[in-house]
XYZ file of C-alpha atoms in Angstrom:
422
model
C -0.945 15.286 -7.708
C -0.997 15.144 -11.460
C -0.121 18.839 -11.458
C 3.486 17.655 -11.289
C 3.197 16.644 -14.967
C 1.960 20.120 -15.876
C 4.788 21.738 -13.998
C 7.260 19.367 -15.618
C 6.030 20.258 -19.107
C 6.294 23.950 -18.284
C 9.806 23.456 -16.975
C 10.845 21.534 -20.075
C 9.617 24.377 -22.251
C 12.060 26.681 -20.496
C 15.050 24.427 -20.863
C 18.009 25.331 -22.970
C 18.158 22.466 -25.416
C 21.558 21.030 -26.142
C 22.961 18.661 -28.684
C 26.146 17.608 -26.922
C 26.992 14.016 -27.668
C 28.172 11.572 -25.055
C 31.523 13.079 -24.123
C 33.468 14.218 -21.060
C 32.174 17.599 -19.904
C 33.705 17.955 -16.461
C 34.425 21.508 -15.405
C 37.239 22.933 -13.345
C 35.543 22.504 -9.972
C 35.651 18.774 -9.298
C 33.237 16.925 -7.070
C 35.433 15.869 -4.184
C 37.589 18.973 -4.109
C 35.167 21.653 -5.274
C 36.459 25.096 -4.413
C 33.110 26.850 -4.621
C 30.795 24.651 -2.557
C 28.930 27.733 -1.378
C 27.480 28.044 -4.879
C 25.990 24.538 -4.844
C 22.648 23.587 -3.417
C 20.740 20.373 -3.017
C 18.128 19.606 -5.665
C 17.268 15.994 -4.743
C 18.260 13.641 -1.942
C 17.705 10.189 -0.470
C 19.020 8.906 2.859
C 21.360 5.894 2.604
C 20.633 2.546 4.262
C 22.534 -0.701 4.673
C 21.628 -3.654 2.476
C 18.398 -5.324 3.578
C 15.235 -6.844 2.151
C 12.535 -6.913 4.848
C 9.551 -6.858 2.492
C 10.746 -8.850 -0.484
C 13.674 -9.117 -2.874
C 15.695 -6.163 -4.089
C 19.238 -5.826 -5.420
C 20.968 -4.543 -2.279
C 22.160 -7.716 -0.579
C 23.733 -9.403 -3.578
C 24.880 -6.143 -5.124
C 26.002 -5.815 -8.730
C 28.522 -7.420 -11.075
C 28.809 -6.245 -14.694
C 25.492 -4.428 -14.411
C 24.222 -1.048 -15.537
C 21.732 0.581 -13.154
C 19.491 3.413 -14.340
C 17.692 5.559 -11.747
C 15.155 8.335 -12.257
C 14.834 11.258 -9.836
C 12.945 14.558 -9.886
C 14.830 17.681 -8.855
C 13.199 20.626 -7.077
C 15.817 23.286 -7.868
C 17.041 24.796 -11.124
C 20.589 25.343 -12.327
C 22.864 25.389 -15.345
C 25.257 22.737 -14.029
C 24.685 19.574 -12.057
C 26.624 16.948 -10.142
C 25.633 13.770 -8.326
C 26.481 12.313 -4.950
C 27.311 8.616 -4.679
C 27.623 6.823 -1.368
C 29.297 3.685 -0.081
C 28.362 4.504 3.517
C 27.415 0.942 4.435
C 29.604 -0.948 1.975
C 31.778 -3.826 3.150
C 34.645 -2.863 0.839
C 35.674 -0.340 -1.814
C 33.024 0.471 -4.435
C 34.229 0.922 -8.006
C 32.038 2.984 -10.312
C 33.378 2.074 -13.754
C 31.454 4.849 -15.443
C 28.379 7.017 -15.096
C 26.136 9.346 -17.059
C 23.331 11.785 -16.320
C 20.622 12.744 -18.785
C 17.126 14.141 -19.046
C 14.522 11.442 -18.670
C 12.399 10.524 -21.667
C 10.029 7.721 -20.702
C 10.684 4.830 -18.367
C 14.352 3.876 -18.677
C 14.871 5.822 -21.930
C 16.667 9.184 -21.981
C 16.396 12.211 -24.236
C 18.749 12.319 -27.232
C 21.325 15.081 -26.973
C 21.077 15.287 -23.188
C 23.458 12.528 -22.099
C 26.510 13.769 -20.183
C 29.417 11.599 -19.121
C 30.171 12.074 -15.451
C 33.748 12.328 -14.256
C 35.234 12.100 -10.810
C 38.308 14.272 -10.233
C 38.613 14.437 -14.050
C 38.649 10.639 -14.288
C 35.952 8.520 -15.919
C 35.779 6.097 -12.991
C 36.082 6.268 -9.226
C 36.654 3.919 -6.308
C 34.802 4.982 -3.167
C 36.160 3.529 0.085
C 33.783 1.789 2.459
C 32.014 4.361 4.621
C 32.648 7.233 2.236
C 30.622 9.465 -0.094
C 31.858 11.119 -3.294
C 30.645 13.954 -5.525
C 31.062 13.836 -9.278
C 32.562 16.685 -11.225
C 30.121 19.258 -12.558
C 28.581 18.873 -15.998
C 26.869 21.466 -18.169
C 23.237 20.387 -18.003
C 20.615 23.121 -17.592
C 17.734 21.817 -15.502
C 14.552 23.334 -14.161
C 12.681 22.491 -10.986
C 10.375 19.475 -11.375
C 12.395 18.035 -14.223
C 13.291 14.346 -14.113
C 16.904 13.284 -14.482
C 18.201 9.783 -15.168
C 21.471 8.740 -13.528
C 23.105 5.667 -15.042
C 25.881 3.753 -13.279
C 27.997 1.025 -14.859
C 29.340 -1.387 -12.253
C 31.789 -3.727 -14.000
C 33.206 -5.324 -10.855
C 31.404 -7.095 -7.993
C 30.184 -4.439 -5.570
C 29.266 -6.583 -2.597
C 26.221 -5.510 -0.582
C 24.953 -2.169 -1.852
C 24.257 0.967 0.145
C 20.785 1.904 -1.016
C 17.476 3.582 -0.206
C 14.807 0.950 0.232
C 11.458 2.665 -0.496
C 11.905 4.923 -3.498
C 8.278 5.022 -4.734
C 10.010 5.136 -8.118
C 11.183 2.525 -10.611
C 14.884 1.804 -11.112
C 16.184 -0.299 -13.977
C 18.993 -2.826 -14.481
C 20.710 -4.328 -17.516
C 23.546 -6.822 -17.905
C 26.718 -5.305 -19.341
C 27.582 -1.692 -20.142
C 24.605 0.360 -21.297
C 25.418 3.710 -19.736
C 25.269 5.504 -23.123
C 22.033 3.885 -24.345
C 19.253 6.252 -25.330
C 16.710 3.468 -25.519
C 15.628 1.552 -22.444
C 15.256 -1.769 -24.234
C 18.267 -3.374 -22.510
C 16.903 -2.562 -19.053
C 14.660 -5.555 -18.454
C 14.818 -5.752 -14.651
C 13.184 -3.275 -12.282
C 13.352 -2.381 -8.610
C 11.570 0.054 -6.290
C 14.757 1.223 -4.581
C 17.649 3.589 -5.298
C 21.219 2.256 -5.209
C 24.409 4.187 -4.306
C 22.755 7.461 -5.403
C 22.154 9.838 -2.497
C 22.026 13.324 -3.974
C 21.835 15.687 -6.925
C 23.197 19.219 -6.597
C 22.892 22.170 -8.961
C 24.536 25.540 -9.412
C 24.384 28.439 -11.856
C 21.436 30.369 -13.191
C 19.282 32.924 -11.462
C 18.876 30.931 -8.229
C 22.517 30.167 -7.404
C 22.629 32.529 -4.417
C 19.502 31.076 -2.790
C 20.093 29.241 0.484
C 16.466 28.631 1.453
C 16.037 24.917 0.756
C 13.854 22.764 3.017
C 14.769 19.318 4.359
C 11.907 17.007 5.274
C 13.140 14.483 7.828
C 11.326 11.459 9.149
C 10.093 7.931 8.546
C 7.812 6.251 5.986
C 5.264 9.070 5.939
C 7.999 11.456 4.811
C 9.479 8.764 2.554
C 6.147 8.514 0.735
C 5.024 4.970 1.507
C 1.415 4.709 0.319
C 1.843 7.159 -2.556
C 1.498 6.048 -6.167
C 4.760 4.809 -7.677
C 6.428 7.021 -10.308
C 4.109 10.005 -9.761
C 6.126 12.042 -7.210
C 3.192 12.377 -4.837
C 5.051 12.124 -1.521
C 4.236 14.985 0.847
C 7.657 16.651 0.247
C 6.935 16.553 -3.513
C 3.536 18.090 -2.913
C 5.120 20.754 -0.703
C 7.575 21.711 -3.446
C 4.708 21.969 -5.941
C 2.589 23.988 -3.499
C 5.460 26.419 -2.958
C 5.938 26.820 -6.707
C 2.228 27.274 -7.353
C 2.129 30.145 -4.863
C 5.184 31.855 -6.329
C 7.531 30.836 -3.498
C 9.631 28.135 -5.178
C 12.160 26.452 -2.886
C 14.155 23.248 -3.090
C 12.668 20.458 -0.970
C 14.896 17.502 -0.054
C 13.439 14.248 1.255
C 15.401 12.544 4.040
C 12.729 10.126 5.197
C 13.470 6.433 5.747
C 10.561 4.015 6.040
C 10.566 2.333 9.459
C 13.133 4.725 10.920
C 13.105 5.485 14.637
C 14.300 8.502 16.583
C 16.151 6.731 19.420
C 16.569 3.105 18.253
C 18.778 1.712 15.517
C 17.100 -0.952 13.398
C 18.389 -3.770 11.234
C 16.337 -2.683 8.223
C 15.331 0.978 8.561
C 18.535 2.904 9.003
C 20.454 4.339 11.898
C 18.432 6.094 14.587
C 17.496 9.640 13.704
C 19.651 11.251 16.382
C 22.705 9.617 14.746
C 21.895 9.958 11.040
C 20.673 13.557 11.272
C 24.237 14.903 11.149
C 25.118 12.822 8.109
C 21.896 13.260 6.170
C 20.646 16.745 7.039
C 23.529 18.840 8.309
C 25.658 18.071 5.252
C 23.041 19.402 2.817
C 23.978 22.583 0.956
C 21.743 25.590 0.541
C 19.090 24.731 3.121
C 17.578 26.870 5.870
C 14.688 24.828 7.326
C 14.053 21.268 8.476
C 10.639 19.706 9.107
C 10.704 16.941 11.750
C 8.019 14.239 11.500
C 9.156 11.125 13.330
C 8.317 8.974 16.316
C 5.470 6.638 15.447
C 7.885 3.732 14.910
C 9.478 4.375 18.303
C 5.980 4.091 19.761
C 4.872 1.065 17.738
C 8.196 -0.670 17.117
C 8.261 -2.570 20.395
C 5.215 -4.586 19.320
C 5.249 -7.996 17.628
C 4.210 -6.647 14.210
C 7.343 -4.553 13.671
C 9.403 -5.845 10.705
C 12.739 -7.311 11.694
C 11.542 -7.960 15.215
C 10.603 -5.625 18.078
C 12.860 -2.761 19.113
C 13.273 -1.583 22.729
C 10.263 0.207 24.155
C 10.477 3.992 24.065
C 8.744 6.239 26.567
C 7.206 9.565 25.639
C 9.948 11.319 27.603
C 12.645 9.447 25.668
C 10.997 10.403 22.392
C 10.784 14.038 23.482
C 14.453 14.048 24.449
C 15.294 12.582 21.051
C 13.470 15.446 19.365
C 15.206 17.959 21.621
C 18.521 16.457 20.477
C 17.547 16.910 16.831
C 16.443 20.482 17.503
C 19.763 21.285 19.181
C 21.713 19.813 16.273
C 19.685 21.814 13.752
C 19.933 25.069 15.672
C 23.695 24.649 16.060
C 23.861 24.611 12.271
C 21.593 27.665 11.982
C 18.560 25.769 10.688
C 14.965 26.664 11.494
C 13.030 23.680 12.876
C 9.360 22.934 12.188
C 7.927 20.218 14.423
C 5.085 18.000 13.212
C 2.451 16.052 15.109
C 2.181 12.304 14.496
C -0.679 11.242 12.225
C -3.518 8.901 13.309
C -3.028 5.141 13.782
C -6.530 3.848 14.606
C -7.232 0.613 12.747
C -3.561 0.082 11.844
C -1.191 -2.589 13.108
C 0.137 -0.004 15.608
C -3.288 0.590 17.139
C -3.250 -0.270 20.862
C -4.485 1.785 23.821
C -0.909 2.223 25.072
C 0.407 3.377 21.704
C -2.483 5.783 21.188
C -1.929 7.291 24.635
C 1.751 7.824 23.798
C 0.917 9.382 20.434
C -1.537 11.800 22.012
C 0.876 12.737 24.800
C 3.699 13.365 22.331
C 1.443 15.417 20.051
C 0.376 17.557 23.008
C 4.055 18.247 23.711
C 4.697 19.150 20.048
C 1.788 21.600 20.042
C 2.487 23.238 23.404
C 6.170 22.929 24.333
C 7.548 25.833 22.330
C 10.598 23.664 21.584
C 10.341 24.214 17.828
C 10.498 27.400 15.809
C 7.117 26.513 14.300
C 4.632 23.632 14.396
C 2.525 21.912 11.737
C -0.423 19.790 12.881
C -0.338 16.891 10.422
C -2.468 14.886 12.872
C -5.458 17.188 12.491
C -4.780 17.778 8.792
C -5.469 14.152 7.855
C -7.750 12.996 10.690
C -11.385 12.051 10.164
C -13.438 14.796 11.896
C -16.002 12.168 12.886
C -13.290 9.912 14.365
C -10.167 12.009 15.048
C -7.973 9.046 15.989
C -8.387 7.622 12.463
C -7.145 8.875 9.094
C -9.962 10.250 6.949
C -10.887 7.441 4.526
C -10.310 9.689 1.512
C -6.751 10.300 2.747
C -5.965 6.676 3.729
C -3.689 4.526 1.551
C -5.547 1.513 2.912
C -3.458 0.421 5.903
C -4.847 3.121 8.244
C -1.295 4.283 8.960
C 0.096 5.776 5.764
C -1.720 8.490 3.818
C -2.371 8.023 0.111
C -1.829 10.649 -2.571
C -4.716 12.847 -1.392
C -3.524 12.595 2.199
C -0.023 13.691 1.264
C -1.474 16.669 -0.608
C -3.457 17.617 2.512
C -0.273 17.420 4.592
C 1.618 19.718 2.238
C -1.230 22.218 2.233
C -1.351 22.176 6.045
C 2.090 23.799 6.228
C 2.082 27.549 6.768
C 4.433 28.705 4.024
C 5.206 31.882 5.944
C 6.688 29.792 8.761
C 9.027 27.696 6.647
């Protein structure tokens, strides 16, 4: 929805403008050893994946060597201080971040003058993250409002090896040779990618909303990830949900932990660890959240067919898929999270469309609607289905592949959620 631009302009008007030059601004509570984690809450997130390129080239497999990477994200929570989360979860060796900055986004790869903040890590300008680990930067003074875009710039002087990344960002990232972390202009950033690299979170604290612990995690596959939405417009269904909440006076942080191609009970070579394994790492570590929306299973149903990227995965029965969801529900409840279950959206006319797959989808959706296993249910299936052909996505909501919604479809999904049940 283009309303995101209106909200962004309104948010920018509320910002406290600063004129701090590029300089260290780390505060006493450092990222890795923060003593007041209860005050922090997630403002943006992306689930990490191992290096892969199933649909065309990206920068993950080769990694980086004397490169600066600039990445733009939109936060959904406000604060007076911010910090970022960097991950080397799937790295083959230590990852050295030579230096990093965060700034307000101007246009493309350019950043706003006066907003650039040098990031530090345990009061140091650089950090080495061991393979398999994640690290939080120190806090910086950077007032932000919900729906504001931030640009995170990483300088990687040494060879990184294969990069932990998030494949489908529906956003443009930028790369330049050499050290350009302090650049205001984007002229040096001549290469682009549609993925995020090493960056897995932005957290905020301070301001009027510090005590709020009511964030929402959206968890799932490509339909949560936003495949089919327009690049650089923040029109994924979680984005639309955050905007819908704000428009109705119920602003809450919404964090997107979808991975395109992900399955509930099968690991894949290109779409992340199975949901029942990654849920603990991706969802249960998030700060300041109270609710998780589960929309996943269509790749378990369709992944055993010959069209699945990376080759077929083992066939999954409806009962196995249900047990996978029950496992996720148990994990969430053990952490005190409310769980909203979602029906699987239509597949007629898509590469997943077979009589067997449709029968599984319908059986699973019946269980979602009637089992009582969740704290609440949202019927995304009916929200985007064509009333004249309920097994097919309404043409106006279809991105074109008959599997993924487009921008209008994602808006319809967000509006299908009962805000009183979140």
